[in-house]
JSON list of C-alpha atoms in Angstrom, two decimals:
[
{"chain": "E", "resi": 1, "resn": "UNK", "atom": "CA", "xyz": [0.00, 0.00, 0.00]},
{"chain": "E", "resi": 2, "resn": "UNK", "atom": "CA", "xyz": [0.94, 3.96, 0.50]},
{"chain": "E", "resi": 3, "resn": "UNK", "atom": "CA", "xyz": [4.00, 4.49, 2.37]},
{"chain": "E", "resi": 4, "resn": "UNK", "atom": "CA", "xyz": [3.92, 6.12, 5.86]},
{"chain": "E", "resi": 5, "resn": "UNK", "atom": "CA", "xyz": [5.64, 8.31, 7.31]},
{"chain": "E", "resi": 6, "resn": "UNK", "atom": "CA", "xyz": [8.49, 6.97, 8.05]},
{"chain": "E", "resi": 7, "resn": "UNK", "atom": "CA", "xyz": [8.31, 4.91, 4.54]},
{"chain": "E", "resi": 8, "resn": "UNK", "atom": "CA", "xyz": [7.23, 1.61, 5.73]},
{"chain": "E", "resi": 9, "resn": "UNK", "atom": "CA", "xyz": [4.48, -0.04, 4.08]},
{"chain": "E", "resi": 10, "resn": "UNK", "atom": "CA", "xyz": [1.32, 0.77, 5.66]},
{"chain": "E", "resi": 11, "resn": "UNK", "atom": "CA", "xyz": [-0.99, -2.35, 5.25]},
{"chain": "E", "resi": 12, "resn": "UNK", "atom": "CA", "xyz": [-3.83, -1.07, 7.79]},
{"chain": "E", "resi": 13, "resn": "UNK", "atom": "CA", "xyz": [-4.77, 2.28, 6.45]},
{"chain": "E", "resi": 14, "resn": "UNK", "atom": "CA", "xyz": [-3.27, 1.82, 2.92]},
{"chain": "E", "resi": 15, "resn": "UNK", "atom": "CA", "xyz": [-3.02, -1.70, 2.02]},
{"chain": "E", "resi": 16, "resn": "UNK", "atom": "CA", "xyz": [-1.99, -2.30, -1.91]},
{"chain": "E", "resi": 17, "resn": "UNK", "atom": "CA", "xyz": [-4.75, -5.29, -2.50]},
{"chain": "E", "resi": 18, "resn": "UNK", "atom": "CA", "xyz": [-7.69, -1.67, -2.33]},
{"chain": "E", "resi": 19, "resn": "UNK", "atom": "CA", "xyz": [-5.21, 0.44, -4.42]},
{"chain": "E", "resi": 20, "resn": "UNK", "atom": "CA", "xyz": [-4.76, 0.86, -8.31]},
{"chain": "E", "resi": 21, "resn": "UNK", "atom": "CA", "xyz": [-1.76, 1.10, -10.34]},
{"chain": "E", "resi": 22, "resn": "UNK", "atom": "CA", "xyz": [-2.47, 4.74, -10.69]},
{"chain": "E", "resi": 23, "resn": "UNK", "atom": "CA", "xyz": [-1.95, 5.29, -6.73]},
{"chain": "E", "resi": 24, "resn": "UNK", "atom": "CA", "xyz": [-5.85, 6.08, -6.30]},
{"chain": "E", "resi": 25, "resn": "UNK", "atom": "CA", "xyz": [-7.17, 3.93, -3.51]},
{"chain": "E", "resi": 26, "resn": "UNK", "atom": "CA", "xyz": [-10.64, 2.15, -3.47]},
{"chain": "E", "resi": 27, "resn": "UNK", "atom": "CA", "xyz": [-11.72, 4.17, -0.18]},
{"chain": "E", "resi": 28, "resn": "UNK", "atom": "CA", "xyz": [-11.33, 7.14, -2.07]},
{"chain": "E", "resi": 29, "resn": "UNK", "atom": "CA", "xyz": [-14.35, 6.17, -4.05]},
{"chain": "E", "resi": 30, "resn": "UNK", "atom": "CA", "xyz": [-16.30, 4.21, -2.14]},
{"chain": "E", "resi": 31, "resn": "UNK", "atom": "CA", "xyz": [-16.78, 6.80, 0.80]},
{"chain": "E", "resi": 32, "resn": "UNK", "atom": "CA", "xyz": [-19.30, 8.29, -2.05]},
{"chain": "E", "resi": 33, "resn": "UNK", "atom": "CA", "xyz": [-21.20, 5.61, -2.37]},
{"chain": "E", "resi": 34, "resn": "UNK", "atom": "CA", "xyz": [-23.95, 3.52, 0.01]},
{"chain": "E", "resi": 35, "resn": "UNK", "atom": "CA", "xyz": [-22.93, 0.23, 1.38]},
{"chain": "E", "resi": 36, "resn": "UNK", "atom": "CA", "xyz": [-24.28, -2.07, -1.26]},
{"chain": "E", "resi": 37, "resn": "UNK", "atom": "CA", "xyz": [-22.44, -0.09, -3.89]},
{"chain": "E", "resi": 38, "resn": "UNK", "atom": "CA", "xyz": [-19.05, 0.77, -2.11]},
{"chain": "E", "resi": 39, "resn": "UNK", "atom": "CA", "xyz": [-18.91, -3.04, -1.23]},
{"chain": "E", "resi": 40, "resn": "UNK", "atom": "CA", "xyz": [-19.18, -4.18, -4.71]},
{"chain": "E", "resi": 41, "resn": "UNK", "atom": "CA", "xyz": [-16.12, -1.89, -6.02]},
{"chain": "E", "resi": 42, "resn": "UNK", "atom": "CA", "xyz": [-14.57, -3.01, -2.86]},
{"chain": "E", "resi": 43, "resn": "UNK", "atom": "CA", "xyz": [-14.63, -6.81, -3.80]},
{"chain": "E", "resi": 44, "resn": "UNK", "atom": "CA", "xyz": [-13.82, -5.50, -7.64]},
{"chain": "E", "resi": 45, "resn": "UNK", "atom": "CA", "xyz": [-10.83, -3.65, -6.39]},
{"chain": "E", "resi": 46, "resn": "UNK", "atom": "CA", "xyz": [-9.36, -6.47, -4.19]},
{"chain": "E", "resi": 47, "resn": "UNK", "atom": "CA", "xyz": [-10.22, -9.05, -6.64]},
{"chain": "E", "resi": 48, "resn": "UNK", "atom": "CA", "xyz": [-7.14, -11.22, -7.77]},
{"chain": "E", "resi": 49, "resn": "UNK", "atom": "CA", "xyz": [-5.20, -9.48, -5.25]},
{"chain": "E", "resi": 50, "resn": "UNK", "atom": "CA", "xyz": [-6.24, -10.76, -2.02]},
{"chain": "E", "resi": 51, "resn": "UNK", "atom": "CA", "xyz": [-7.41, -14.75, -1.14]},
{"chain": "E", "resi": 52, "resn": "UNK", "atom": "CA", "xyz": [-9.91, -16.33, -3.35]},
{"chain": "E", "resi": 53, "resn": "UNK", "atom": "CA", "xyz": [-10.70, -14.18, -6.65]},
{"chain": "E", "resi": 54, "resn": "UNK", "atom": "CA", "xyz": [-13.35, -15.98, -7.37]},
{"chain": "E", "resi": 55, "resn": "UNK", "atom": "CA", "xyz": [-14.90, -15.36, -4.31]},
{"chain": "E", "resi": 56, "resn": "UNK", "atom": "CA", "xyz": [-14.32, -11.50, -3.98]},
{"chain": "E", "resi": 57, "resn": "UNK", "atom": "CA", "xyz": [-15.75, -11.45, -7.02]},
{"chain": "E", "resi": 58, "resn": "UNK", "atom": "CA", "xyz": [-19.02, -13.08, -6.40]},
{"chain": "E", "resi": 59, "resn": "UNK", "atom": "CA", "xyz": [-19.04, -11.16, -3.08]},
{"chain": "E", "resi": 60, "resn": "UNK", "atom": "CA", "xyz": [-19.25, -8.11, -5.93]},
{"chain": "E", "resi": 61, "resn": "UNK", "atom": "CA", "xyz": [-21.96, -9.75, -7.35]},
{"chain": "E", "resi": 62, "resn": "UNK", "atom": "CA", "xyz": [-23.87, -10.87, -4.27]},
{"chain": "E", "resi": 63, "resn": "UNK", "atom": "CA", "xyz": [-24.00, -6.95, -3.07]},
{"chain": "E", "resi": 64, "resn": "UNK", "atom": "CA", "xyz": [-24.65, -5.65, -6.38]},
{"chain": "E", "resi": 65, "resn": "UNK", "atom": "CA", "xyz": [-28.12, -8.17, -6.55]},
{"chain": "E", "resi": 66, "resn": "UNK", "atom": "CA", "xyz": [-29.16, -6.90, -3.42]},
{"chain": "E", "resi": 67, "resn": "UNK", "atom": "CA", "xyz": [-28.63, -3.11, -4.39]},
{"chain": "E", "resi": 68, "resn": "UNK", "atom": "CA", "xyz": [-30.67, -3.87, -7.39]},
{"chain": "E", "resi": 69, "resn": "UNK", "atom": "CA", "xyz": [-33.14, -5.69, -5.32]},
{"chain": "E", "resi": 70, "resn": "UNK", "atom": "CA", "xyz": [-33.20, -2.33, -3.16]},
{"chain": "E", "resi": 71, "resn": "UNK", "atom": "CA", "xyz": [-33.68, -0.04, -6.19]},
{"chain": "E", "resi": 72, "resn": "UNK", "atom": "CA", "xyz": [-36.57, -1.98, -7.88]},
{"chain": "E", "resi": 73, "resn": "UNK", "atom": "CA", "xyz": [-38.55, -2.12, -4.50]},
{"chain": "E", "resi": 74, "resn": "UNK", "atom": "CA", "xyz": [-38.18, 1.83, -4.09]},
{"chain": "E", "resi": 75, "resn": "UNK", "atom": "CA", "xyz": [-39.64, 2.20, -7.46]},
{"chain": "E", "resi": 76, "resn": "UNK", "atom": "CA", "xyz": [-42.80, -0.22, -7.55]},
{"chain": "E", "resi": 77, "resn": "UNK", "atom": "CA", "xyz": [-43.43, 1.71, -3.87]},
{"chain": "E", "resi": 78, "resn": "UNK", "atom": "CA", "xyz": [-42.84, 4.80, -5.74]},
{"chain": "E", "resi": 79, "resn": "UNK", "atom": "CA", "xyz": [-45.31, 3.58, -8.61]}
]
């Protein structure tokens, strides 16, 4: 991840596997966003970085079918 400081490698508030090649980290994004959203990029981001890609990736999935889920209730109530 982001150096601190002292220019040791910070994996608690910067860790690399939520940070893209251009130095832009995931958190930076997803602080914009409501849970179900910011946790799918979140998976996205880590994906093939961090344990089981597959996984994270379905994880993405997962919170993007329940934000959808959320959004299509909201407008049949709003109907």
């Amino acid at each position: 991840g982001r150096l601190s400081e002292g220019g040791v490698s910070d994996p608690v508030n910067h860790p690399s596997h939520y940070r893209f090649p251009s130095g832009i980290e995931c958190i930076d994004i997803v602080e914009h966003l409501n849970f179900c959203r910011g946790s799918a990029v979140k998976y996205i981001c880590r994906a093939g970085k961090k344990d089981n890609e597959l996984q994270d990736l379905k994880k993405a999935r997962w919170n993007l079918d329940r934000e959808i889920a959320r959004v299509e209730k909201a407008r049949k109530v709003a109907t």
